[in-house]
Coordinates of C-alpha atoms in Angstrom, one line a residue:
X1 CA -42.0 2.6 18.8
X2 CA -38.4 1.2 19.2
X3 CA -35.8 -0.3 16.7
X4 CA -33.0 -2.1 16.1
X5 CA -30.0 -1.0 14.4
X6 CA -29.7 -3.6 11.3
X7 CA -26.8 -4.2 8.2
X8 CA -28.7 -2.4 6.2
X9 CA -28.1 0.6 8.1
X10 CA -24.5 0.2 8.0
X11 CA -24.3 -0.1 4.0
X12 CA -26.7 3.0 4.0
X13 CA -24.3 4.9 6.7
X14 CA -21.1 3.8 4.9
X15 CA -22.7 5.4 1.1
X16 CA -23.1 8.6 2.6
X17 CA -20.1 8.7 4.7
X18 CA -18.2 7.9 1.6
X19 CA -20.1 10.0 -0.5
X20 CA -20.4 13.0 1.8
X21 CA -23.7 13.8 -0.4
X22 CA -27.5 12.6 0.0
X23 CA -28.7 12.6 -3.5
X24 CA -25.4 11.0 -4.6
X25 CA -25.4 8.5 -1.7
X26 CA -29.4 7.7 -2.5
X27 CA -28.5 7.2 -6.3
X28 CA -25.7 4.8 -5.5
X29 CA -28.4 2.3 -2.9
X30 CA -31.1 2.9 -5.7
X31 CA -33.2 4.4 -2.7
X32 CA -35.1 7.7 -2.6
X33 CA -33.3 10.7 -0.7
X34 CA -36.2 10.9 1.6
X35 CA -35.8 7.4 2.7
X36 CA -32.3 7.6 3.5
X37 CA -32.5 10.7 5.6
X38 CA -34.9 8.7 7.7
X39 CA -32.8 5.5 8.1
X40 CA -29.3 8.0 8.7
X41 CA -32.1 10.3 11.5
X42 CA -33.3 6.4 12.7
X43 CA -29.6 5.0 13.0
X44 CA -28.4 8.0 15.0
X45 CA -31.3 7.7 17.2
X46 CA -30.7 4.3 18.3
X47 CA -27.3 4.7 18.9
X48 CA -28.1 8.3 20.4
X49 CA -25.2 9.4 18.9
X50 CA -24.9 12.6 16.1
X51 CA -23.3 10.9 12.9
X52 CA -23.3 13.6 10.5
X53 CA -23.2 17.5 10.2
X54 CA -25.3 19.0 7.8
X55 CA -26.1 22.4 6.3
X56 CA -27.3 23.8 3.3
X57 CA -23.7 23.4 1.3
X58 CA -22.5 20.0 2.5
X59 CA -22.2 17.0 5.1
X60 CA -19.6 16.0 6.6
X61 CA -18.6 13.3 9.5
X62 CA -18.9 13.7 13.3
X63 CA -16.0 12.0 15.2
X64 CA -18.4 9.6 16.4
X65 CA -18.9 9.4 12.3
X66 CA -15.5 9.1 11.3
X67 CA -14.9 6.2 14.2
X68 CA -17.9 4.5 13.2
X69 CA -16.6 4.8 9.3
X70 CA -13.5 3.1 10.0
X71 CA -15.2 0.4 12.1
X72 CA -17.9 -0.5 9.5
X73 CA -15.3 -0.8 6.7
X74 CA -13.2 -3.6 9.0
X75 CA -16.5 -5.4 9.6
X76 CA -17.2 -5.4 5.7
X77 CA -13.9 -6.1 4.9
X78 CA -13.9 -9.2 7.2
X79 CA -17.0 -10.5 6.6
X80 CA -16.0 -10.6 2.9
X81 CA -12.9 -12.4 3.6
X82 CA -14.9 -14.9 5.9
X83 CA -17.2 -15.5 3.1
X84 CA -14.4 -16.2 1.2
X85 CA -12.7 -18.3 3.2
X86 CA -15.8 -20.5 3.8
X87 CA -16.0 -21.4 0.6
X88 CA -12.5 -21.9 0.2
X89 CA -12.3 -24.5 3.3
X90 CA -15.8 -26.3 1.8
X91 CA -13.8 -26.7 -1.5
X92 CA -11.2 -28.8 0.7
X93 CA -8.3 -25.5 0.8
X94 CA -6.8 -23.7 3.7
X95 CA -8.3 -19.9 2.9
X96 CA -6.6 -17.1 1.1
X97 CA -3.8 -14.5 2.3
X98 CA -4.2 -11.3 0.8
X99 CA -0.7 -9.6 0.0
X100 CA 0.0 -6.1 -0.8
X101 CA 3.7 -5.3 -1.8
X102 CA 5.5 -2.2 -3.4
X103 CA 7.4 -3.2 -7.3
X104 CA 10.5 -4.2 -6.1
X105 CA 9.1 -6.7 -3.8
X106 CA 8.1 -8.5 -7.1
X107 CA 11.7 -9.5 -7.6
X108 CA 12.6 -11.3 -4.9
X109 CA 10.5 -11.8 -1.6
X110 CA 6.9 -12.2 -3.0
X111 CA 7.7 -14.8 -5.4
X112 CA 9.8 -16.4 -3.2
X113 CA 7.2 -16.8 -0.4
X114 CA 4.4 -17.6 -3.3
X115 CA 6.6 -20.9 -4.2
X116 CA 6.9 -21.2 -0.4
X117 CA 3.3 -21.7 0.1
X118 CA 2.4 -23.6 -3.2
X119 CA 5.0 -26.2 -2.0
X120 CA 4.9 -26.6 1.6
X121 CA 0.6 -25.4 2.1
X122 CA -1.0 -25.8 -1.3
X123 CA -4.3 -25.4 0.3
X124 CA -3.7 -21.9 0.4
X125 CA -4.8 -19.5 -2.2
X126 CA -3.4 -16.0 -2.6
X127 CA -4.4 -12.9 -3.8
X128 CA -1.5 -10.0 -4.9
X129 CA -2.5 -6.0 -4.8
X130 CA 0.6 -3.2 -5.5
X131 CA 0.1 -0.2 -3.5
X132 CA 1.8 2.4 -1.9
X133 CA 3.4 2.0 1.8
X134 CA 0.2 3.8 2.9
X135 CA -2.3 2.6 1.0
X136 CA -1.1 -0.9 2.6
X137 CA -1.3 0.2 6.1
X138 CA -4.5 1.6 5.9
X139 CA -5.6 -1.4 4.3
X140 CA -4.0 -3.7 6.8
X141 CA -5.9 -1.6 9.5
X142 CA -8.9 -1.8 8.0
X143 CA -8.7 -5.7 7.1
X144 CA -8.6 -5.2 3.6
X145 CA -5.1 -7.2 3.7
X146 CA -3.2 -9.8 5.8
X147 CA 0.3 -8.8 4.6
X148 CA 2.0 -6.0 3.0
X149 CA 5.6 -5.3 1.7
X150 CA 6.5 -1.9 2.4
X151 CA 9.7 0.5 3.4
X152 CA 8.9 2.2 6.1
X153 CA 10.3 2.5 10.0
X154 CA 7.1 2.9 11.7
X155 CA 3.8 1.5 11.5
X156 CA 0.8 2.3 13.8
X157 CA 0.4 0.8 17.4
X158 CA -1.3 -2.8 16.9
X159 CA 0.7 -3.7 13.5
X160 CA 3.5 -5.5 13.4
X161 CA 6.7 -4.6 11.3
X162 CA 9.6 -6.7 10.8
X163 CA 12.6 -6.7 8.2
X164 CA 12.5 -9.4 5.5
X165 CA 15.2 -8.1 2.7
X166 CA 17.6 -5.7 2.6
X167 CA 19.2 -4.6 -0.9
X168 CA 22.4 -2.0 -1.8
X169 CA 21.0 1.3 -4.0
X170 CA 22.3 1.7 -7.7
X171 CA 22.7 4.1 -10.1
X172 CA 20.6 4.3 -13.6
X173 CA 21.9 5.9 -16.3
X174 CA 21.4 6.1 -19.8
X175 CA 23.7 3.9 -21.8
X176 CA 25.4 6.6 -23.4
X177 CA 26.4 8.3 -20.2
X178 CA 29.8 8.7 -19.9
X179 CA 30.2 7.2 -16.3
X180 CA 30.1 3.6 -15.7
X181 CA 31.4 0.9 -12.9
X182 CA 34.8 1.5 -14.3
X183 CA 35.2 5.3 -14.0
X184 CA 32.9 6.0 -11.0
X185 CA 34.3 7.6 -8.3
X186 CA 31.6 9.2 -6.3
X187 CA 28.1 10.9 -6.2
X188 CA 29.8 14.1 -6.5
X189 CA 30.5 13.2 -10.2
X190 CA 26.4 13.7 -10.6
X191 CA 25.8 17.1 -9.2
X192 CA 24.8 18.8 -12.2
X193 CA 22.3 16.0 -13.4
X194 CA 18.8 15.8 -13.0
X195 CA 17.1 12.9 -11.0
X196 CA 13.9 10.8 -11.3
X197 CA 12.8 9.1 -8.4
X198 CA 9.8 7.4 -6.8
X199 CA 7.1 9.8 -5.8
X200 CA 7.2 11.5 -2.3
X201 CA 3.6 10.1 -1.4
X202 CA 4.3 6.2 -2.9
X203 CA 7.4 5.8 -0.4
X204 CA 8.3 8.9 1.7
X205 CA 11.3 6.6 3.2
X206 CA 13.0 5.8 -0.1
X207 CA 12.7 9.8 -1.4
X208 CA 14.2 10.5 2.1
X209 CA 17.0 7.8 1.6
X210 CA 17.7 9.0 -1.8
X211 CA 17.8 12.9 -0.9
X212 CA 20.4 11.7 2.1
X213 CA 22.6 9.9 -0.4
X214 CA 23.4 12.8 -2.4
X215 CA 23.1 15.2 0.7
X216 CA 26.0 13.0 2.2
X217 CA 27.9 13.9 -0.8
X218 CA 27.6 17.4 -0.3
X219 CA 25.0 18.4 -2.8
X220 CA 20.9 18.6 -3.2
X221 CA 19.3 16.9 -6.3
X222 CA 17.4 18.7 -8.9
X223 CA 14.4 16.7 -8.9
X224 CA 13.0 16.7 -12.1
X225 CA 10.2 14.0 -12.2
X226 CA 8.8 11.4 -10.0
X227 CA 6.8 8.3 -10.6
X228 CA 5.0 5.4 -8.7
X229 CA 6.5 2.7 -11.6
X230 CA 9.9 1.2 -12.2
X231 CA 9.4 0.6 -15.5
X232 CA 8.5 4.7 -16.3
X233 CA 11.7 6.2 -14.1
X234 CA 13.3 3.6 -16.6
X235 CA 12.1 4.8 -19.3
X236 CA 12.5 8.5 -18.8
X237 CA 16.5 7.5 -17.8
X238 CA 16.4 6.2 -21.1
X239 CA 15.3 8.9 -22.9
X240 CA 17.9 11.2 -21.2
X241 CA 15.6 12.8 -19.1
X242 CA 17.9 12.6 -15.6
X243 CA 19.2 9.8 -14.1
X244 CA 17.8 7.9 -10.6
X245 CA 18.9 5.8 -7.8
X246 CA 16.9 2.5 -7.2
X247 CA 16.9 -0.4 -5.1
X248 CA 19.6 -2.8 -6.6
X249 CA 17.3 -6.0 -7.5
X250 CA 14.9 -3.5 -9.5
X251 CA 17.4 -4.0 -12.2
X252 CA 15.9 -7.3 -13.2
X253 CA 12.9 -8.2 -15.2
X254 CA 13.0 -5.1 -17.3
X255 CA 14.4 -4.6 -21.1
X256 CA 15.4 -0.8 -21.5
X257 CA 18.4 0.9 -23.0
X258 CA 19.8 2.1 -19.6
X259 CA 23.0 0.6 -17.0
X260 CA 23.7 0.4 -13.7
X261 CA 26.0 1.0 -11.0
X262 CA 26.0 -0.3 -7.8
X263 CA 26.5 2.2 -4.8
X264 CA 28.3 -0.3 -2.7
X265 CA 30.1 2.3 -0.5
X266 CA 27.5 4.3 0.9
X267 CA 25.8 3.3 4.6
X268 CA 22.4 3.7 3.3
X269 CA 20.4 0.6 2.6
X270 CA 17.0 -0.3 1.2
X271 CA 14.8 -2.2 3.6
X272 CA 11.7 -4.3 2.7
X273 CA 9.4 -5.2 6.0
X274 CA 6.7 -6.9 6.2
X275 CA 3.8 -5.8 8.2
X276 CA 0.5 -7.5 9.5
X277 CA -1.7 -6.7 12.0
X278 CA -1.8 -8.1 15.2
X279 CA -5.0 -9.3 16.0
X280 CA -5.8 -10.5 12.1
X281 CA -7.6 -14.0 13.0
X282 CA -7.1 -15.5 9.3
X283 CA -5.9 -18.9 10.1
X284 CA -3.6 -18.9 7.0
X285 CA -1.5 -16.0 8.6
X286 CA 0.6 -17.9 11.0
X287 CA 2.0 -20.0 8.2
X288 CA 2.5 -17.2 5.7
X289 CA 4.9 -15.1 8.4
X290 CA 7.0 -18.3 9.7
X291 CA 7.4 -18.8 6.4
X292 CA 9.3 -15.0 5.6
X293 CA 10.5 -14.9 9.4
X294 CA 12.4 -18.1 9.3
X295 CA 16.5 -18.0 9.8

């Protein structure tokens, strides 16, 4: 008896690939474990490819299974976007742009883009999601986002990257700290301070850049705390648990008992870039990129 691959096979496969556990995947799908096992075996027979390695202790994906997982995630995300855009177009709109961003992008670049989209292309709807650099790259690759705003130098093949904003860095100090713009001479004045940084996992380029700012001044900073949120960093500084270095534009929009000293004489800059997938077929994307990259 011959079988054909159906959408249900993809759903069953993805559940097992995500859980790596047949019982948990079956419960998630509301089907029996033996039934799920039969469906996966049938899928492997249709494809002529082993997708999972099974033993008594664990389930893992084969190389072919890993590849298929990424492709199915892309297909499902694209189908979801297609359904959403169909509804929007039927209602007289032009579709949706899904935007990922780092928190600092919300200080200038993202609000400006949203205003320009509203004025120039009112039929384009937008959705926003704050994510780390790596999460945005992954979401772009899987067609879960259309564009992302990141602090990266390189991205995988098939993803475009263009600089959209360059910022200076600023010191963040408790309000009572003896240093201010009048008596600040250089980073070596902070050699004995504890530093609070954005997490290296959240933004490796930012972390490395801040480390280089200190290293250029002749010392390696003692990093006492890390966070992924600017508000948390500012709160830690406010409570005198350390000092921080952040993109200058981040000082706006927060009302906390801290002060800022702009580092105007250092070569390092906080560069924000936009990324998007080369073969993204969202018809609204071109308008978005044109607005961002216009001279």
